[in-house]
CSV table of C-alpha atoms in Angstrom, one decimal:
chain,number,residue,atom,x,y,z
A,205,THR,CA,12.0,-93.6,116.5
A,206,THR,CA,10.9,-91.1,113.9
A,207,GLY,CA,7.6,-92.9,113.9
A,208,ASP,CA,7.1,-91.8,117.6
A,209,ILE,CA,7.4,-88.1,116.8
A,210,GLY,CA,4.3,-86.3,118.1
A,211,LYS,CA,3.1,-89.2,120.3
A,212,PRO,CA,2.9,-88.8,124.1
A,213,LYS,CA,6.2,-89.8,125.8
A,214,ALA,CA,4.6,-91.7,128.6
A,215,GLU,CA,2.6,-93.9,126.3
A,216,THR,CA,5.5,-94.4,124.0
A,217,ALA,CA,7.8,-95.4,126.9
A,218,ALA,CA,5.2,-97.9,128.2
A,219,LYS,CA,4.9,-99.5,124.7
A,220,LYS,CA,8.7,-99.9,124.5
A,221,LEU,CA,9.0,-101.4,128.0
A,222,LYS,CA,6.1,-103.8,127.3
A,223,ALA,CA,7.9,-105.1,124.3
A,224,VAL,CA,11.0,-105.9,126.4
A,225,ASN,CA,9.0,-107.5,129.3
A,226,PRO,CA,5.2,-108.0,128.8
A,227,GLU,CA,4.8,-109.3,132.4
A,228,ILE,CA,5.5,-105.9,134.1
A,229,VAL,CA,2.6,-103.7,135.1
A,230,ILE,CA,2.9,-100.1,133.8
A,231,ARG,CA,0.5,-97.3,134.8
A,232,VAL,CA,0.6,-94.4,132.3
A,233,TYR,CA,-0.1,-90.9,133.4
A,234,ASP,CA,-0.5,-88.9,130.3
A,235,THR,CA,-0.9,-85.6,132.1
A,236,LYS,CA,1.3,-82.9,133.6
A,237,LEU,CA,2.5,-83.5,137.1
A,238,GLU,CA,1.2,-80.6,139.3
A,239,ASN,CA,0.5,-79.8,142.9
A,240,HIS,CA,-3.0,-81.1,142.8
A,241,ASN,CA,-2.1,-84.6,141.5
A,242,ALA,CA,1.6,-85.1,142.6
A,243,ILE,CA,0.8,-86.4,146.1
A,244,SER,CA,-1.8,-88.9,145.0
A,245,VAL,CA,0.4,-90.2,142.2
A,246,ILE,CA,3.8,-90.4,144.0
A,247,SER,CA,2.3,-91.8,147.2
A,248,LEU,CA,1.5,-95.1,145.3
A,249,TYR,CA,5.2,-95.9,144.6
A,250,ASP,CA,8.4,-96.8,146.5
A,251,VAL,CA,11.0,-95.1,144.4
A,252,VAL,CA,10.8,-92.0,142.1
A,253,ILE,CA,13.1,-91.5,139.1
A,254,ASP,CA,13.1,-87.9,137.9
A,255,GLY,CA,13.5,-87.6,134.1
A,256,SER,CA,12.0,-84.2,133.8
A,257,ASP,CA,13.6,-81.3,131.9
A,258,ASN,CA,12.6,-78.2,133.8
A,259,PHE,CA,13.3,-76.7,137.3
A,260,SER,CA,9.8,-76.2,138.4
A,261,THR,CA,9.0,-79.9,138.0
A,262,ARG,CA,12.2,-80.9,139.7
A,263,TYR,CA,11.4,-78.8,142.8
A,264,LEU,CA,7.8,-80.0,142.8
A,265,VAL,CA,8.9,-83.7,142.6
A,266,ASN,CA,11.6,-83.2,145.3
A,267,ASP,CA,9.2,-81.6,147.7
A,268,ALA,CA,6.5,-84.3,147.2
A,269,CYS,CA,9.1,-87.0,147.8
A,270,VAL,CA,10.3,-85.3,151.0
A,271,LEU,CA,6.8,-85.0,152.4
A,272,LEU,CA,6.0,-88.6,151.5
A,273,ASN,CA,9.4,-89.9,152.4
A,274,LYS,CA,10.1,-91.4,149.0
A,275,PRO,CA,13.7,-91.9,147.6
A,276,LEU,CA,14.3,-89.8,144.6
A,277,VAL,CA,16.8,-90.8,141.8
A,278,TYR,CA,17.9,-87.6,140.1
A,279,GLY,CA,19.3,-87.3,136.6
A,280,ALA,CA,20.1,-84.3,134.3
A,281,VAL,CA,21.8,-83.9,130.9
A,282,LEU,CA,22.9,-81.0,128.8
A,283,ARG,CA,25.3,-80.8,125.9
A,284,PHE,CA,28.1,-83.3,126.8
A,285,GLU,CA,27.6,-83.6,130.5
A,286,GLY,CA,25.2,-85.4,132.8
A,287,GLN,CA,24.5,-85.8,136.6
A,288,VAL,CA,23.1,-88.6,138.7
A,289,GLY,CA,22.3,-88.6,142.4
A,290,VAL,CA,19.9,-89.9,145.0
A,291,PHE,CA,17.9,-87.7,147.3
A,292,ASN,CA,15.8,-88.3,150.4
A,293,LEU,CA,17.5,-91.6,151.2
A,294,THR,CA,19.2,-91.9,154.6
A,295,ASP,CA,22.8,-93.0,154.4
A,296,GLN,CA,23.2,-96.1,156.7
A,297,HIS,CA,26.6,-95.0,157.9
A,298,SER,CA,26.2,-91.2,158.5
A,299,ASN,CA,22.4,-91.3,159.1
A,300,ILE,CA,22.2,-88.1,156.9
A,301,LYS,CA,19.5,-87.5,154.4
A,302,THR,CA,19.6,-84.7,151.8
A,303,ASN,CA,17.3,-83.5,149.1
A,304,TYR,CA,17.4,-81.5,145.9
A,305,ARG,CA,17.1,-78.2,147.7
A,306,ASP,CA,20.3,-78.9,149.6
A,307,LEU,CA,22.1,-78.9,146.3
A,308,PHE,CA,20.1,-76.1,144.6
A,309,PRO,CA,18.6,-73.9,147.3
A,310,GLU,CA,17.4,-71.4,144.7
A,311,PRO,CA,16.5,-72.0,141.1
A,312,PRO,CA,18.6,-70.2,138.4
A,313,SER,CA,17.1,-67.4,136.4
A,314,PRO,CA,15.2,-68.7,133.3
A,315,SER,CA,17.3,-66.2,131.2
A,316,SER,CA,20.6,-67.8,132.4
A,317,THR,CA,19.7,-71.4,131.5
A,318,LEU,CA,19.2,-73.2,128.2
A,319,SER,CA,17.2,-76.4,127.7
A,320,CYS,CA,18.4,-79.4,125.7
A,321,SER,CA,16.3,-78.2,122.7
A,322,GLU,CA,18.1,-74.9,122.9
A,323,ALA,CA,21.7,-75.9,123.7
A,324,GLY,CA,21.6,-79.5,122.4
A,325,VAL,CA,22.6,-82.8,124.0
A,326,LEU,CA,24.9,-85.6,122.8
A,327,GLY,CA,22.5,-88.3,121.6
A,328,VAL,CA,23.9,-91.1,123.6
A,329,LEU,CA,24.1,-89.1,126.9
A,330,PRO,CA,20.5,-89.5,128.0
A,331,GLY,CA,20.9,-93.3,127.6
A,332,ILE,CA,24.1,-93.3,129.7
A,333,ILE,CA,22.5,-91.2,132.5
A,334,GLY,CA,19.2,-93.0,132.3
A,335,THR,CA,20.9,-96.3,132.7
A,336,LEU,CA,22.9,-95.0,135.8
A,337,GLN,CA,19.6,-93.9,137.3
A,338,ALA,CA,18.1,-97.3,136.7
A,339,SER,CA,21.1,-98.8,138.4
A,340,GLU,CA,20.5,-96.6,141.4
A,341,ALA,CA,16.8,-97.6,141.6
A,342,ILE,CA,17.7,-101.3,141.5
A,343,LYS,CA,20.2,-100.9,144.3
A,344,ILE,CA,17.6,-99.1,146.4
A,345,ILE,CA,14.8,-101.6,145.7
A,346,ALA,CA,17.1,-104.7,146.2
A,347,ALA,CA,19.0,-103.2,149.1
A,348,ILE,CA,22.4,-104.0,147.5
A,349,GLY,CA,25.6,-102.0,147.1
A,350,LYS,CA,25.9,-98.3,148.0
A,351,PRO,CA,23.4,-95.9,146.4
A,352,LEU,CA,24.4,-92.4,145.7
A,353,SER,CA,22.6,-91.0,148.7
A,354,ASN,CA,23.9,-87.5,149.8
A,355,SER,CA,26.3,-87.6,146.8
A,356,MET,CA,26.3,-86.8,143.1
A,357,ILE,CA,28.3,-88.0,140.1
A,358,SER,CA,29.0,-85.8,137.1
A,359,TYR,CA,29.9,-87.5,133.8
A,360,ASN,CA,31.7,-85.7,130.9
A,361,ALA,CA,31.3,-87.7,127.7
A,362,LEU,CA,34.0,-85.7,125.9
A,363,ASN,CA,36.8,-87.1,128.1
A,364,ASN,CA,35.0,-90.0,129.8
A,365,GLN,CA,35.7,-88.6,133.3
A,366,PHE,CA,33.5,-89.1,136.3
A,367,TYR,CA,33.5,-86.7,139.3
A,368,GLU,CA,31.8,-87.4,142.6
A,369,PHE,CA,31.0,-84.9,145.3
A,370,THR,CA,29.2,-85.0,148.6
A,371,ILE,CA,26.0,-83.0,149.3
A,372,SER,CA,25.6,-81.7,152.9
A,373,PRO,CA,22.3,-80.9,154.5
A,374,SER,CA,21.5,-77.3,155.4
A,375,ASN,CA,18.9,-75.9,157.8
A,376,THR,CA,18.8,-72.6,156.0
A,377,THR,CA,18.4,-73.6,152.4
A,378,ASN,CA,15.2,-75.5,153.0
A,379,LEU,CA,13.3,-72.6,154.7
A,380,ARG,CA,11.2,-72.1,151.5
A,381,MET,CA,10.2,-75.7,151.2
A,382,PRO,CA,6.6,-76.5,152.0
A,383,LYS,CA,6.4,-78.0,155.5
A,384,ASN,CA,3.2,-80.0,154.9
A,385,ILE,CA,0.9,-81.1,152.2
A,386,SER,CA,-1.4,-78.1,152.7
A,387,GLU,CA,1.5,-75.7,152.0
A,388,PHE,CA,2.6,-77.9,149.1
A,389,LEU,CA,-0.8,-77.5,147.4
A,390,GLN,CA,-0.5,-73.7,147.7
A,391,PHE,CA,3.1,-73.4,146.6
A,392,ASP,CA,3.5,-71.8,143.1
A,393,TYR,CA,6.5,-73.6,141.6
A,394,GLU,CA,6.4,-71.8,138.3
A,395,TRP,CA,6.5,-68.4,140.2
A,396,PHE,CA,9.3,-69.8,142.4
A,397,CYS,CA,11.4,-70.6,139.3
A,398,GLY,CA,10.6,-67.3,137.6
A,399,ILE,CA,8.5,-68.7,134.8
A,400,SER,CA,5.0,-67.6,135.8
A,401,SER,CA,2.9,-66.1,133.1
A,402,PHE,CA,3.7,-62.5,132.1
A,403,SER,CA,1.1,-60.1,130.9
A,404,CYS,CA,3.2,-59.2,127.9
A,405,GLU,CA,3.4,-62.6,126.3
A,406,ILE,CA,1.6,-63.0,122.9
A,407,SER,CA,0.7,-66.2,121.0
A,408,ALA,CA,2.1,-67.2,117.7
A,409,GLY,CA,-1.3,-66.4,116.1
A,410,THR,CA,-1.2,-62.9,117.5
A,411,PHE,CA,2.3,-62.4,116.3
A,412,ASP,CA,1.3,-63.4,112.7
A,413,ALA,CA,-1.7,-61.0,112.9
A,414,TRP,CA,0.4,-58.1,114.0
A,415,ARG,CA,3.0,-58.7,111.3
A,416,ALA,CA,0.2,-58.7,108.7
A,417,ALA,CA,-1.6,-55.6,110.0
A,418,GLU,CA,1.1,-53.2,111.2
A,419,LYS,CA,4.8,-52.4,111.3
A,420,ILE,CA,6.5,-54.1,114.3
A,421,THR,CA,10.1,-54.5,115.4
A,422,VAL,CA,11.1,-58.2,115.9
A,423,ILE,CA,14.2,-59.1,117.9
A,424,ASP,CA,15.8,-62.5,118.2
A,425,VAL,CA,17.7,-62.9,121.6
A,426,ARG,CA,19.2,-66.3,120.8
A,427,GLU,CA,22.9,-66.9,120.5
A,428,LYS,CA,24.4,-66.8,117.1
A,429,ASP,CA,23.7,-69.8,114.8
A,430,GLU,CA,21.0,-71.3,117.1
A,431,LEU,CA,18.5,-73.5,115.2
A,432,PRO,CA,16.0,-73.4,113.8
A,433,ALA,CA,17.0,-70.7,111.4
A,434,VAL,CA,14.4,-68.1,110.7
A,435,ASN,CA,14.1,-66.8,107.1
A,436,GLU,CA,10.3,-66.2,107.0
A,437,PHE,CA,10.4,-62.6,108.4
A,438,ARG,CA,12.8,-59.8,109.1
A,439,PHE,CA,14.3,-59.4,112.6
A,440,THR,CA,17.2,-57.9,114.5
A,441,HIS,CA,19.6,-60.2,116.3
A,442,ILE,CA,20.6,-59.2,119.8
A,443,PRO,CA,21.8,-62.0,122.1
A,444,LEU,CA,20.3,-61.7,125.6
A,445,GLY,CA,23.7,-61.3,127.1
A,446,ASN,CA,24.1,-58.0,125.2
A,447,PHE,CA,20.5,-56.9,125.4
A,448,LYS,CA,20.8,-54.2,128.0
A,449,GLU,CA,23.7,-52.5,126.3
A,450,ALA,CA,21.8,-52.5,123.0
A,451,VAL,CA,18.5,-51.1,124.3
A,452,PRO,CA,19.4,-47.4,123.6
A,453,GLY,CA,19.6,-48.3,119.9
A,454,ILE,CA,16.1,-49.8,119.8
A,455,SER,CA,13.4,-47.5,118.6
A,456,THR,CA,10.3,-46.9,120.8
A,457,LYS,CA,8.2,-46.0,117.8
A,458,ASP,CA,6.7,-49.5,117.0
A,459,LYS,CA,5.6,-52.5,119.0
A,460,ILE,CA,8.5,-54.8,119.8
A,461,VAL,CA,8.1,-58.6,119.7
A,462,ILE,CA,11.0,-60.6,121.1
A,463,PHE,CA,11.6,-64.3,120.4
A,464,CYS,CA,14.0,-67.0,121.4
A,465,GLN,CA,13.9,-70.8,121.2
A,466,SER,CA,11.1,-71.6,123.7
A,467,GLY,CA,10.1,-68.2,125.2
A,468,ALA,CA,12.1,-68.0,128.4
A,469,ARG,CA,14.9,-65.7,127.3
A,470,SER,CA,12.5,-63.5,125.3
A,471,LEU,CA,10.4,-63.2,128.4
A,472,ALA,CA,13.4,-62.0,130.3
A,473,ALA,CA,14.2,-59.5,127.7
A,474,ALA,CA,10.7,-58.1,127.6
A,475,ARG,CA,10.8,-57.7,131.4
A,476,ILE,CA,14.1,-55.8,131.1
A,477,LEU,CA,12.4,-53.3,128.7
A,478,HIS,CA,9.3,-53.0,131.0
A,479,GLU,CA,11.1,-52.8,134.3
A,480,GLU,CA,14.3,-51.0,133.6
A,481,PHE,CA,13.5,-48.7,130.7
A,482,SER,CA,10.5,-46.5,129.7
A,483,GLY,CA,8.6,-45.9,126.5
A,484,TYR,CA,8.8,-49.5,125.1
A,485,ARG,CA,5.8,-51.6,124.1
A,486,ALA,CA,7.6,-54.9,124.3
A,487,TYR,CA,6.1,-58.4,124.0
A,488,SER,CA,7.5,-61.9,124.3
A,489,LEU,CA,6.5,-64.6,121.8
A,490,LYS,CA,5.0,-67.3,124.0
A,491,GLY,CA,6.6,-70.7,123.3
A,492,GLY,CA,9.3,-69.2,121.2
A,493,ILE,CA,10.1,-69.8,117.6
A,494,LEU,CA,9.5,-73.5,118.0
A,495,GLU,CA,5.9,-72.8,118.8
A,496,TRP,CA,5.6,-70.5,115.9
A,497,LYS,CA,7.0,-73.1,113.6
A,498,LYS,CA,4.4,-75.6,114.8
A,499,LEU,CA,1.7,-73.2,113.7
A,500,HIS,CA,3.2,-73.4,110.2
A,501,PRO,CA,3.8,-77.1,109.5
A,502,GLU,CA,4.4,-76.3,105.9
A,503,ILE,CA,7.7,-74.8,107.0
A,504,ALA,CA,10.5,-77.3,107.5
A,505,ILE,CA,12.4,-76.8,110.8
């Protein structure tokens, strides 16, 4: 509800579930799942349901489940479509067991993907996909029916169509997967997914200080009409897809600060200027315009 805005998701979910059934035991982990704690957390449970919203966490959870031999119920949503599947569960008929890396051997470039906060999602869709995930978990726990092991269903809410496809194991696509817990602890998932920290990121506070002290060029690399709208300062709008072609028209005289919704596309644009062109002092606004808006609560989003 609107009253839950700003509260930790894990604690809020536990409270809602307790209201439905006060007899269930819920352990709340109000912390980010990372290499150093994933094994100790996941090892305690029989089934893992992935409700995360970023690729680095998805690969981390998948690899931990593979190493610990835990079934993983996968779900994803974006705009009007959702996906559900079950990984790391041996099919009783084919004796085949696949994992997330068989479906996605390599993560997409951060600049080519949009999050739900950037692209939007139909409000009912997470409920539909989440319920399907819960159904798969129940089937696994109760050993009933046929779980979606080695297969995936895709649901389109606009036309109410379901598509199912089979996932095949591959010996080559899993070469980069950690082979043991020691390798898992050393694996840099953010680097693997192309979102490791970049030396040319600046904070929202630094951005404000620069705007107040000197003349800078500000560029928005979001698509047209993306929200939130920005009316608090001047900027040039160049969608990331057109960025390279527009670079010759960007002056090298002043510092350049690039922003997008959450910082991924602006980071990609800053890298383009640093790695493929010369003479530019380009910086990415860390956390994007959403983070900057948080710094200014007096501004309505």
